[in-house]
């Protein structure tokens, strides 16, 4: 077989994830302490697990409606109203998806024609650009900077909009930087977008994980934005339900209608067991979310303080479970720093450059680990830095 | 409370780390810890050791003790007497089928057997003893000590 001719050029051109490659090396080594994972260390709250088991015991093992169980869709809209003052029609504006990932895919595929421009603020989660490329979009990165606290500015946005711009990826709270966009920032972005026909894919998978008092504000709740926003949410990060593969997408009915077709043909419906568990999560687990968020907050402060103390300047991230310390002071590239750290001290962190060119000079550190784990890792990184200063690891 | 909870999990956290995590100043944390120590809230900062991984011969047993309480002193007197034996690591007054629960350690099973026969049983108020040897410790004071702890099954995907 001539696989070169067989396989799609578009798919072959996709770059494999930079994070993955790095962690393949780490997996071969012994005694590695990872600060790499992108999922909660908590187990799914017990009541939610019970709800999944209970649904199986009752034999609820068939497909559900394509868009999801009506009861779950209603709970999703109740939740969004309760926590983020958002209004969606559960019958027409919600599709339950296989994690936030599928929701991102649906949105991009429903909107993009070949040649359309998709704006992607970087550094960001690695999946947006490849999915957009599969639809033959032109991906236009917008670099965000630490001096703006890694927020997208109205000015940068305006400079990148052209007549071909169709979609703005809006990934806040942000993986990997931990940046959040406050109400005032959102108003400024909205002021730019309201004059255009550009749609926003607001990936709010980390919405429940913001710290320091100010709660997450959805861009869809800003004046004039509801009609031009596709909201992506999910259970993975807030409820520690990554393995259940459950998310949702909410959007104006004309958009949902198109997304639902793709979902129908490609997926049929989200896992039934997970959907039943999701109903209980949304109904009963507000307190559990807050307990986990409080624990993350403590670790976040430990990490920010710890990195600054050992000489890696660390921007005070206010969302997600990542911090994004700068390694510029070492004079190394992100990739080089991570590799040397891994070989010298068996600590695995992710190079910032894996999240786009704007991430060069930084590393992503997940604090989805126990305090003891974090303290040990910080101590090893400190040793590494001291050795660097003493001229070792040249 | 937050401070105590953090220290209970890891007594080696530095003042700086505790301060960062609780959002207090280093000085405020130091003062609070002083107070806890003075008030006897924090009794000690100890290490949890898995002796099986060391060269030390170490066995322990849980002993149920039935005793006759003394007039005016109740269980206090006998509890204080057994507490003084260096072999005794833990003493609790219990509800239920017996009165005192002891955890006793030694180098060999025989050490413990001799301790029960020669020191514990002869005590005047001790009515009976039941000795249960510890075969394996899985978890102690919230810490998993069998194997290398719980494996992190999470993988880096993207």
Short mmCIF file of C-alpha atoms in Angstrom, two decimals:
data_model
loop_
_atom_site.label_atom_id
_atom_site.label_comp_id
_atom_site.label_asym_id
_atom_site.label_seq_id
_atom_site.Cartn_x
_atom_site.Cartn_y
_atom_site.Cartn_z
CA UNK A 1 0.00 0.00 0.00
CA UNK A 2 1.13 3.50 -0.75
CA UNK A 3 0.03 5.10 2.46
CA UNK A 4 1.44 8.46 1.46
CA UNK A 5 -1.07 8.68 -1.36
CA UNK A 6 -3.79 7.05 0.68
CA UNK A 7 -3.87 9.36 3.68
CA UNK A 8 -5.42 12.81 3.74
CA UNK A 9 -2.82 15.49 3.14
CA UNK A 10 -4.68 17.71 5.56
CA UNK A 11 -4.42 15.17 8.38
CA UNK A 12 -0.83 14.26 7.59
CA UNK A 13 0.08 17.92 7.87
CA UNK A 14 -1.20 18.10 11.47
CA UNK A 15 1.56 18.31 14.04
CA UNK A 16 1.36 15.78 16.89
CA UNK A 17 0.93 17.45 20.27
CA UNK A 18 4.18 18.80 21.70
CA UNK A 19 3.14 17.89 25.21
CA UNK A 20 2.57 14.27 24.33
CA UNK A 21 6.01 13.86 22.80
CA UNK A 22 7.65 15.25 25.88
CA UNK A 23 5.77 13.01 28.27
CA UNK A 24 6.62 9.92 26.25
CA UNK A 25 10.22 10.53 27.27
CA UNK A 26 9.20 11.05 30.90
CA UNK A 27 7.19 7.82 30.89
CA UNK A 28 10.35 5.83 30.17
CA UNK A 29 12.19 7.26 33.16
CA UNK A 30 12.04 6.19 36.79
CA UNK A 31 11.05 8.28 39.81
CA UNK A 32 9.69 11.08 37.68
CA UNK A 33 7.61 13.68 39.48
CA UNK A 34 5.11 15.07 37.02
CA UNK A 35 3.54 18.48 37.11
CA UNK A 36 2.04 17.86 33.74
CA UNK A 37 -1.45 16.47 33.88
CA UNK A 38 -4.45 18.49 32.83
CA UNK A 39 -7.10 16.87 34.95
CA UNK A 40 -8.21 17.05 38.58
CA UNK A 41 -6.52 14.79 41.12
CA UNK A 42 -9.83 14.51 42.98
CA UNK A 43 -12.07 11.57 42.34
CA UNK A 44 -15.55 12.28 41.03
CA UNK A 45 -17.72 13.16 44.09
CA UNK A 46 -19.32 10.04 45.54
CA UNK A 47 -22.95 11.03 44.92
CA UNK A 48 -22.20 11.47 41.23
CA UNK A 49 -20.53 8.06 40.99
CA UNK A 50 -23.53 6.57 42.79
CA UNK A 51 -25.88 8.17 40.27
CA UNK A 52 -23.96 6.52 37.44
CA UNK A 53 -24.12 3.13 39.15
CA UNK A 54 -27.81 3.58 39.94
CA UNK A 55 -28.61 4.31 36.29
CA UNK A 56 -26.85 1.07 35.30
CA UNK A 57 -28.71 -0.89 37.97
CA UNK A 58 -31.99 0.36 36.55
CA UNK A 59 -30.83 -0.81 33.14
CA UNK A 60 -30.60 2.63 31.57
CA UNK A 61 -28.28 1.45 28.85
CA UNK A 62 -29.86 2.69 25.62
CA UNK A 63 -29.02 5.68 23.46
CA UNK A 64 -30.54 8.94 24.59
CA UNK A 65 -31.98 11.61 22.32
CA UNK A 66 -29.25 13.03 20.06
CA UNK A 67 -29.04 16.33 21.91
CA UNK A 68 -29.07 14.60 25.28
CA UNK A 69 -31.55 13.70 28.03
CA UNK A 70 -34.17 16.48 28.30
CA UNK A 71 -33.75 16.46 32.07
CA UNK A 72 -30.00 17.00 31.75
CA UNK A 73 -30.44 19.82 29.27
CA UNK A 74 -32.85 21.51 31.66
CA UNK A 75 -30.39 21.11 34.53
CA UNK A 76 -27.62 22.57 32.37
CA UNK A 77 -29.71 25.67 31.67
CA UNK A 78 -30.67 25.95 35.36
CA UNK A 79 -27.03 25.73 36.30
CA UNK A 80 -25.96 28.36 33.80
CA UNK A 81 -28.70 30.69 35.06
CA UNK A 82 -27.84 30.06 38.71
CA UNK A 83 -24.11 30.51 38.47
CA UNK A 84 -23.50 32.78 35.48
CA UNK A 85 -26.88 34.51 34.87
CA UNK A 86 -27.14 33.03 31.38
CA UNK A 87 -30.43 32.20 29.65
CA UNK A 88 -30.70 29.30 27.21
CA UNK A 89 -33.68 27.35 25.91
CA UNK A 90 -33.05 23.72 26.90
CA UNK A 91 -35.10 22.47 23.95
CA UNK A 92 -33.36 24.37 21.19
CA UNK A 93 -30.11 25.82 22.41
CA UNK A 94 -28.27 22.99 24.18
CA UNK A 95 -26.43 19.94 22.86
CA UNK A 96 -24.88 17.48 25.31
CA UNK A 97 -21.48 16.45 23.97
CA UNK A 98 -18.67 13.99 24.55
CA UNK A 99 -16.65 16.34 26.73
CA UNK A 100 -15.83 19.94 25.97
CA UNK A 101 -13.60 18.64 23.18
CA UNK A 102 -16.47 17.50 21.02
CA UNK A 103 -18.23 20.80 21.65
CA UNK A 104 -15.19 22.65 20.27
CA UNK A 105 -15.16 20.39 17.22
CA UNK A 106 -18.89 20.88 16.59
CA UNK A 107 -18.64 24.64 16.82
CA UNK A 108 -15.70 24.94 14.46
CA UNK A 109 -17.11 22.51 11.92
CA UNK A 110 -20.55 24.13 11.99
CA UNK A 111 -19.16 27.58 11.27
CA UNK A 112 -16.08 27.30 9.10
CA UNK A 113 -15.77 27.13 5.34
CA UNK A 114 -12.38 26.72 3.65
CA UNK A 115 -10.41 29.94 3.81
CA UNK A 116 -12.33 31.44 6.73
CA UNK A 117 -10.14 32.97 9.35
CA UNK A 118 -10.18 31.72 12.93
CA UNK A 119 -8.56 33.92 15.56
CA UNK A 120 -6.74 32.03 18.28
CA UNK A 121 -5.29 33.92 21.25
CA UNK A 122 -2.10 32.21 22.34
CA UNK A 123 -0.79 30.64 24.50
CA UNK A 124 -3.81 28.36 24.59
CA UNK A 125 -5.06 24.78 24.71
CA UNK A 126 -3.59 22.84 21.82
CA UNK A 127 -6.74 21.48 20.15
CA UNK A 128 -8.31 24.56 18.52
CA UNK A 129 -5.85 25.12 15.69
CA UNK A 130 -5.67 21.49 14.46
CA UNK A 131 -9.46 21.17 14.38
CA UNK A 132 -9.72 24.46 12.52
CA UNK A 133 -7.07 23.25 10.07
CA UNK A 134 -9.14 20.16 9.34
CA UNK A 135 -11.91 22.45 8.13
CA UNK A 136 -9.36 24.23 5.90
CA UNK A 137 -9.59 27.38 7.96
CA UNK A 138 -6.80 29.90 8.10
CA UNK A 139 -5.67 29.96 11.71
CA UNK A 140 -4.59 33.41 12.87
CA UNK A 141 -2.81 33.41 16.22
CA UNK A 142 -3.03 36.49 18.43
CA UNK A 143 -0.16 36.62 20.91
CA UNK A 144 -1.19 37.61 24.42
CA UNK A 145 1.44 38.98 26.75
CA UNK A 146 2.28 38.74 30.38
CA UNK A 147 2.21 42.55 30.70
CA UNK A 148 -1.52 42.31 29.85
CA UNK A 149 -1.83 39.41 32.30
CA UNK A 150 -2.23 37.15 29.25
CA UNK A 151 -5.62 38.68 28.49
CA UNK A 152 -6.82 39.34 24.98
CA UNK A 153 -6.91 43.11 24.49
CA UNK A 154 -9.48 44.94 22.38
CA UNK A 155 -6.64 46.54 20.44
CA UNK A 156 -4.99 43.24 19.49
CA UNK A 157 -8.36 41.80 18.54
CA UNK A 158 -9.26 44.74 16.32
CA UNK A 159 -5.90 44.55 14.55
CA UNK A 160 -6.48 40.94 13.56
CA UNK A 161 -10.06 41.12 12.30
CA UNK A 162 -10.43 41.05 8.50
CA UNK A 163 -13.48 40.62 6.23
CA UNK A 164 -12.73 36.86 6.26
CA UNK A 165 -12.70 36.52 10.03
CA UNK A 166 -15.47 34.25 11.15
CA UNK A 167 -14.64 32.94 14.57
CA UNK A 168 -12.78 34.07 17.65
CA UNK A 169 -11.63 31.33 19.98
CA UNK A 170 -12.02 32.71 23.48
CA UNK A 171 -10.34 30.38 25.96
CA UNK A 172 -10.81 31.91 29.43
CA UNK A 173 -10.07 30.99 32.19
CA UNK A 174 -7.01 30.08 30.20
CA UNK A 175 -5.07 26.87 29.95
CA UNK A 176 -2.01 27.20 30.20
CA UNK A 177 -1.58 30.71 31.63
CA UNK A 178 -4.33 30.73 34.27
CA UNK A 179 -5.44 34.13 32.94
CA UNK A 180 -9.04 35.25 33.44
CA UNK A 181 -11.04 37.97 31.72
CA UNK A 182 -13.03 40.20 34.08
CA UNK A 183 -16.26 41.99 33.26
CA UNK A 184 -14.49 45.17 32.19
CA UNK A 185 -12.17 43.27 29.84
CA UNK A 186 -15.15 41.47 28.37
CA UNK A 187 -17.02 44.75 27.77
CA UNK A 188 -14.06 45.99 25.74
CA UNK A 189 -13.90 42.81 23.65
CA UNK A 190 -17.67 42.92 23.16
CA UNK A 191 -17.47 46.52 21.95
CA UNK A 192 -15.18 45.38 19.13
CA UNK A 193 -17.23 42.33 18.22
CA UNK A 194 -20.67 43.92 18.25
CA UNK A 195 -19.80 45.85 15.09
CA UNK A 196 -18.84 42.66 13.24
CA UNK A 197 -20.30 39.36 12.13
CA UNK A 198 -17.65 37.43 14.05
CA UNK A 199 -18.78 34.62 16.31
CA UNK A 200 -17.11 33.71 19.62
CA UNK A 201 -16.30 30.18 20.73
CA UNK A 202 -16.13 30.77 24.46
CA UNK A 203 -14.44 27.76 26.00
CA UNK A 204 -15.49 28.01 29.65
CA UNK A 205 -14.50 24.54 30.76
CA UNK A 206 -12.58 26.08 33.71
CA UNK A 207 -15.38 28.50 34.66
CA UNK A 208 -15.71 27.06 38.17
CA UNK A 209 -12.01 27.38 38.87
CA UNK A 210 -11.37 31.07 39.46
CA UNK A 211 -9.79 32.48 42.59
CA UNK A 212 -9.34 35.63 44.57
CA UNK A 213 -12.95 36.69 45.01
CA UNK A 214 -14.06 37.57 41.49
CA UNK A 215 -16.26 34.86 40.02
CA UNK A 216 -16.10 33.91 36.38
CA UNK A 217 -18.13 36.08 34.02
CA UNK A 218 -19.23 34.57 30.73
CA UNK A 219 -18.82 36.70 27.64
CA UNK A 220 -22.26 35.44 26.59
CA UNK A 221 -23.75 37.44 29.49
CA UNK A 222 -22.39 40.76 28.14
CA UNK A 223 -24.78 43.00 26.19
CA UNK A 224 -25.22 41.93 22.59
CA UNK A 225 -23.01 38.88 22.95
CA UNK A 226 -25.54 36.10 23.52
CA UNK A 227 -26.47 36.05 19.83
CA UNK A 228 -22.83 35.76 18.71
CA UNK A 229 -21.46 33.34 21.31
CA UNK A 230 -21.11 29.59 21.29
CA UNK A 231 -20.56 28.57 24.88
CA UNK A 232 -18.57 25.41 25.57
CA UNK A 233 -18.84 23.91 29.04
CA UNK A 234 -18.34 20.58 30.68
CA UNK A 235 -18.15 18.43 33.75
CA UNK A 236 -14.53 17.36 33.53
CA UNK A 237 -12.74 20.08 35.43
CA UNK A 238 -15.44 21.43 37.76
CA UNK A 239 -16.78 18.06 38.91
CA UNK A 240 -13.62 16.03 38.42
CA UNK A 241 -15.36 13.91 35.77
CA UNK A 242 -12.78 13.73 32.98
CA UNK A 243 -13.23 10.02 32.29
CA UNK A 244 -17.01 10.34 31.95
CA UNK A 245 -16.55 12.36 28.75
CA UNK A 246 -19.42 14.75 29.31
CA UNK A 247 -19.72 18.32 28.13
CA UNK A 248 -22.18 20.62 26.43
CA UNK A 249 -22.47 23.42 23.97
CA UNK A 250 -25.02 26.23 24.15
CA UNK A 251 -25.69 28.63 21.32
CA UNK A 252 -28.46 30.44 19.47
CA UNK A 253 -30.83 27.94 17.82
CA UNK A 254 -29.64 28.50 14.20
CA UNK A 255 -26.13 27.45 15.24
CA UNK A 256 -27.21 24.58 17.50
CA UNK A 257 -29.35 23.19 14.70
CA UNK A 258 -26.28 22.79 12.46
CA UNK A 259 -24.04 21.49 15.24
CA UNK A 260 -26.65 18.91 16.14
CA UNK A 261 -26.48 17.42 12.64
CA UNK A 262 -22.74 16.81 12.96
CA UNK A 263 -23.20 15.38 16.45
CA UNK A 264 -26.02 13.17 15.21
CA UNK A 265 -24.01 11.68 12.36
CA UNK A 266 -20.64 11.44 14.08
CA UNK A 267 -21.52 10.61 17.67
CA UNK A 268 -25.26 9.81 17.96
CA UNK A 269 -25.41 10.78 21.62
CA UNK A 270 -23.20 11.22 24.67
CA UNK A 271 -22.69 8.24 27.00
CA UNK A 272 -25.99 7.52 28.73
CA UNK A 273 -24.51 6.60 32.11
CA UNK A 274 -22.56 9.84 32.17
CA UNK A 275 -25.65 11.84 31.34
CA UNK A 276 -27.55 10.41 34.31
CA UNK A 277 -24.58 11.15 36.55
CA UNK A 278 -24.41 14.67 35.14
CA UNK A 279 -27.97 15.42 36.25
CA UNK A 280 -27.04 14.70 39.86
CA UNK A 281 -23.79 16.65 39.55
CA UNK A 282 -25.63 19.79 38.50
CA UNK A 283 -28.42 19.34 41.03
CA UNK A 284 -26.51 18.42 44.15
CA UNK A 285 -22.86 19.27 43.91
CA UNK A 286 -22.41 23.04 44.08
CA UNK A 287 -20.77 22.56 47.47
CA UNK A 288 -18.39 19.90 46.22
CA UNK A 289 -17.22 22.22 43.46
CA UNK A 290 -16.46 24.93 45.94
CA UNK A 291 -14.58 22.58 48.23
CA UNK A 292 -12.31 21.49 45.40
CA UNK A 293 -11.85 25.05 44.18
CA UNK A 294 -10.79 26.10 47.66
CA UNK A 295 -8.18 23.35 47.77
CA UNK A 296 -6.85 24.35 44.33
CA UNK A 297 -6.64 27.95 45.48
CA UNK A 298 -4.38 27.01 48.37
CA UNK A 299 -2.07 25.07 46.08
CA UNK A 300 -2.14 27.90 43.56
CA UNK A 301 -0.85 30.32 46.17
CA UNK A 302 1.78 27.81 47.26
CA UNK A 303 3.02 27.52 43.67
CA UNK A 304 2.99 31.22 42.78
CA UNK A 305 4.82 32.04 46.00
CA UNK A 306 7.16 29.08 45.58
CA UNK A 307 8.23 29.88 42.01
CA UNK A 308 8.76 33.54 42.74
CA UNK A 309 10.79 32.60 45.79
CA UNK A 310 13.14 30.29 43.89
CA UNK A 311 13.66 32.92 41.21
CA UNK A 312 11.26 31.96 38.43
CA UNK A 313 9.00 34.95 38.04
CA UNK A 314 5.42 33.69 38.20
CA UNK A 315 2.43 35.68 37.01
CA UNK A 316 -0.38 35.54 39.62
CA UNK A 317 -2.78 33.33 37.70
CA UNK A 318 -6.36 33.61 38.90
CA UNK A 319 -7.98 30.66 37.15
CA UNK A 320 -7.71 26.98 36.12
CA UNK A 321 -5.20 24.72 37.90
CA UNK A 322 -2.08 25.89 36.12
CA UNK A 323 0.58 28.47 36.78
CA UNK A 324 2.86 29.73 34.04
CA UNK A 325 6.23 30.76 35.44
CA UNK A 326 8.76 32.51 33.23
CA UNK A 327 12.08 30.77 32.70
CA UNK A 328 13.62 33.67 30.76
CA UNK A 329 16.07 34.36 33.60
CA UNK A 330 17.79 31.06 32.82
CA UNK A 331 18.53 32.12 29.25
CA UNK A 332 17.19 28.81 27.97
CA UNK A 333 14.34 28.07 25.62
CA UNK A 334 11.27 26.45 27.17
CA UNK A 335 12.00 23.17 25.48
CA UNK A 336 15.62 23.13 26.59
CA UNK A 337 14.71 24.03 30.17
CA UNK A 338 12.12 21.27 30.40
CA UNK A 339 14.39 18.67 28.92
CA UNK A 340 17.30 19.51 31.22
CA UNK A 341 15.04 19.65 34.24
CA UNK A 342 13.61 16.26 33.35
CA UNK A 343 17.00 14.61 32.90
CA UNK A 344 18.68 16.32 35.86
CA UNK A 345 15.91 16.19 38.47
CA UNK A 346 13.21 13.92 37.01
CA UNK A 347 10.60 16.66 37.18
CA UNK A 348 8.29 16.86 34.20
CA UNK A 349 6.72 20.20 33.29
CA UNK A 350 5.36 21.30 29.93
CA UNK A 351 7.25 23.81 27.76
CA UNK A 352 5.18 26.96 27.24
CA UNK A 353 6.01 26.82 23.54
CA UNK A 354 3.73 23.77 23.23
CA UNK A 355 0.82 26.21 23.56
CA UNK A 356 1.87 28.48 20.71
CA UNK A 357 4.82 30.72 19.94
CA UNK A 358 3.66 33.24 22.55
CA UNK A 359 4.35 30.64 25.23
CA UNK A 360 8.08 30.61 24.55
CA UNK A 361 10.03 31.56 27.68
CA UNK A 362 7.49 29.97 30.02
CA UNK A 363 6.63 26.58 31.46
CA UNK A 364 3.22 25.24 32.36
CA UNK A 365 2.91 23.78 35.84
CA UNK A 366 -0.23 21.95 36.87
CA UNK A 367 -1.08 22.12 40.55
CA UNK A 368 -3.61 19.37 40.30
CA UNK A 369 -1.48 17.41 42.78
CA UNK A 370 -1.22 17.01 46.56
CA UNK A 371 0.60 19.67 48.56
CA UNK A 372 3.34 17.16 49.39
CA UNK A 373 3.85 16.36 45.73
CA UNK A 374 4.07 20.05 44.86
CA UNK A 375 6.48 20.81 47.69
CA UNK A 376 8.81 18.00 46.60
CA UNK A 377 8.70 19.12 42.98
CA UNK A 378 9.39 22.74 43.92
CA UNK A 379 12.37 21.66 46.01
CA UNK A 380 13.80 19.71 43.07
CA UNK A 381 13.32 22.64 40.71
CA UNK A 382 15.05 24.89 43.21
CA UNK A 383 18.02 22.51 43.35
CA UNK A 384 18.12 22.52 39.57
CA UNK A 385 18.19 26.31 39.44
CA UNK A 386 20.94 26.49 42.05
CA UNK A 387 23.00 24.05 40.03
CA UNK A 388 22.40 26.12 36.89
CA UNK A 389 23.66 29.21 38.67
CA UNK A 390 26.72 27.27 39.78
CA UNK A 391 27.43 26.50 36.14
CA UNK A 392 26.25 22.91 36.04
CA UNK A 393 24.08 21.52 33.19
CA UNK A 394 25.86 23.72 30.58
CA UNK B 1 -7.97 25.47 61.58
CA UNK B 2 -6.64 25.58 58.03
CA UNK B 3 -3.13 25.83 59.44
CA UNK B 4 -3.62 22.77 61.65
CA UNK B 5 -5.08 20.77 58.81
CA UNK B 6 -2.07 21.60 56.62
CA UNK B 7 0.41 20.70 59.33
CA UNK B 8 -1.36 17.47 60.12
CA UNK B 9 -0.69 16.40 56.55
CA UNK B 10 2.83 17.72 56.35
CA UNK B 11 4.59 19.04 59.45
CA UNK B 12 7.63 20.07 57.43
CA UNK B 13 5.95 22.88 55.51
CA UNK B 14 7.96 26.05 56.05
CA UNK B 15 6.54 29.21 57.55
CA UNK B 16 6.76 30.79 54.10
CA UNK B 17 4.78 27.98 52.50
CA UNK B 18 2.15 28.01 55.24
CA UNK B 19 1.87 31.77 54.95
CA UNK B 20 1.42 31.60 51.18
CA UNK B 21 -1.22 28.91 51.39
CA UNK B 22 -3.29 30.54 54.11
CA UNK B 23 -2.84 34.07 52.79
CA UNK B 24 -1.33 35.24 56.10
CA UNK B 25 2.02 36.88 56.78
CA UNK B 26 4.91 34.73 57.89
CA UNK B 27 4.92 36.51 61.24
CA UNK B 28 1.22 35.89 61.82
CA UNK B 29 1.69 32.18 61.07
CA UNK B 30 4.67 31.96 63.43
CA UNK B 31 2.67 33.64 66.21
CA UNK B 32 -0.30 31.35 65.67
CA UNK B 33 1.90 28.25 65.79
CA UNK B 34 3.51 29.48 69.02
CA UNK B 35 0.09 29.87 70.51
CA UNK B 36 -0.98 26.38 69.40
CA UNK B 37 2.15 24.92 70.93
CA UNK B 38 1.73 26.82 74.20
CA UNK B 39 -1.92 25.80 74.45
CA UNK B 40 -1.02 22.18 73.80
CA UNK B 41 -3.11 22.10 70.62
CA UNK B 42 -0.05 20.99 68.69
CA UNK B 43 1.50 18.26 70.83
CA UNK B 44 4.38 17.21 68.65
CA UNK B 45 5.78 17.18 65.13
CA UNK B 46 6.58 13.55 64.35
CA UNK B 47 7.56 11.42 61.39
CA UNK B 48 5.45 8.51 60.21
CA UNK B 49 7.88 5.67 59.61
CA UNK B 50 7.45 2.44 57.72
CA UNK B 51 9.77 0.29 59.85
CA UNK B 52 9.39 -2.63 57.48
CA UNK B 53 11.59 -0.80 55.03
CA UNK B 54 14.33 -0.41 57.62
CA UNK B 55 16.60 -2.93 59.31
CA UNK B 56 14.75 -2.59 62.59
CA UNK B 57 12.80 -5.58 63.88
CA UNK B 58 9.44 -4.17 64.72
CA UNK B 59 6.19 -5.81 65.68
CA UNK B 60 3.14 -4.29 67.21
CA UNK B 61 -0.10 -5.49 68.70
CA UNK B 62 -3.44 -4.11 69.64
CA UNK B 63 -4.42 -5.14 73.15
CA UNK B 64 -7.93 -5.01 74.51
CA UNK B 65 -7.94 -4.53 78.24
CA UNK B 66 -10.81 -5.10 80.64
CA UNK B 67 -10.18 -3.45 83.99
CA UNK B 68 -11.90 -2.69 87.30
CA UNK B 69 -12.33 1.05 87.61
CA UNK B 70 -11.14 2.47 90.96
CA UNK B 71 -13.49 4.36 93.22
CA UNK B 72 -12.96 8.14 92.80
CA UNK B 73 -10.37 7.66 90.07
CA UNK B 74 -12.38 5.70 87.48
CA UNK B 75 -10.08 4.51 84.70
CA UNK B 76 -7.59 7.31 85.22
CA UNK B 77 -5.22 5.45 87.51
CA UNK B 78 -4.85 2.29 85.45
CA UNK B 79 -4.59 4.30 82.22
CA UNK B 80 -1.71 6.28 83.70
CA UNK B 81 -0.01 3.14 84.93
CA UNK B 82 -0.01 1.38 81.54
CA UNK B 83 0.85 4.59 79.73
CA UNK B 84 4.17 4.68 81.58
CA UNK B 85 5.45 1.45 80.04
CA UNK B 86 7.84 2.36 77.21
CA UNK B 87 6.42 -0.50 75.09
CA UNK B 88 3.03 1.20 75.02
CA UNK B 89 2.60 3.53 72.06
CA UNK B 90 -1.08 4.32 72.34
CA UNK B 91 -3.74 4.20 75.06
CA UNK B 92 -7.41 4.90 74.47
CA UNK B 93 -10.40 4.58 76.78
CA UNK B 94 -13.04 2.81 74.72
CA UNK B 95 -16.78 2.40 74.65
CA UNK B 96 -18.12 -1.08 73.95
CA UNK B 97 -16.84 -4.53 74.84
CA UNK B 98 -13.67 -3.59 76.69
CA UNK B 99 -12.23 -0.59 78.52
CA UNK B 100 -8.75 0.32 77.36
CA UNK B 101 -7.16 -0.18 74.00
CA UNK B 102 -3.38 -0.32 73.88
CA UNK B 103 -1.00 -0.42 70.97
CA UNK B 104 2.20 -2.04 72.09
CA UNK B 105 5.39 -2.58 70.12
CA UNK B 106 8.55 -4.60 70.48
CA UNK B 107 11.24 -6.33 68.45
CA UNK B 108 9.61 -9.74 68.34
CA UNK B 109 6.24 -11.38 68.97
CA UNK B 110 7.83 -12.93 72.04
CA UNK B 111 8.66 -9.49 73.45
CA UNK B 112 5.03 -8.56 73.31
CA UNK B 113 3.86 -11.89 74.69
CA UNK B 114 6.23 -11.49 77.62
CA UNK B 115 5.12 -7.92 78.16
CA UNK B 116 1.50 -9.01 78.39
CA UNK B 117 2.25 -11.98 80.62
CA UNK B 118 4.71 -10.35 82.99
CA UNK B 119 3.84 -6.67 83.11
CA UNK B 120 0.28 -6.13 82.00
CA UNK B 121 -1.76 -9.09 83.24
CA UNK B 122 -0.41 -9.04 86.79
CA UNK B 123 -1.61 -5.46 87.34
CA UNK B 124 -4.16 -5.46 90.10
CA UNK B 125 -7.09 -3.89 88.27
CA UNK B 126 -6.60 -5.77 84.99
CA UNK B 127 -9.36 -8.36 84.60
CA UNK B 128 -8.46 -9.70 81.19
CA UNK B 129 -6.43 -9.01 78.07
CA UNK B 130 -6.87 -9.94 74.42
CA UNK B 131 -3.84 -9.46 72.21
CA UNK B 132 -4.15 -8.98 68.44
CA UNK B 133 -0.91 -8.84 66.48
CA UNK B 134 -0.64 -6.43 63.60
CA UNK B 135 0.20 -8.32 60.42
CA UNK B 136 0.33 -5.51 57.94
CA UNK B 137 -0.16 -1.77 58.06
CA UNK B 138 -2.05 -0.40 55.07
CA UNK B 139 -2.85 3.10 56.17
CA UNK B 140 -1.95 5.06 59.24
CA UNK B 141 -2.98 8.54 60.32
CA UNK B 142 -4.38 9.20 56.87
CA UNK B 143 -1.24 8.08 55.08
CA UNK B 144 -1.15 5.03 52.82
CA UNK B 145 1.91 2.99 53.77
CA UNK B 146 1.52 -0.23 51.85
CA UNK B 147 3.57 -0.32 48.66
CA UNK B 148 4.41 3.09 47.27
CA UNK B 149 1.06 4.63 48.02
CA UNK B 150 -1.71 5.13 45.53
CA UNK B 151 -0.47 5.19 41.98
CA UNK B 152 -1.32 8.22 39.94
CA UNK B 153 -3.09 6.67 37.00
CA UNK B 154 -3.60 9.95 35.24
CA UNK B 155 -1.92 10.42 31.91
CA UNK B 156 -0.85 13.43 29.96
CA UNK B 157 -3.04 13.33 26.87
CA UNK B 158 -2.69 16.59 25.02
#
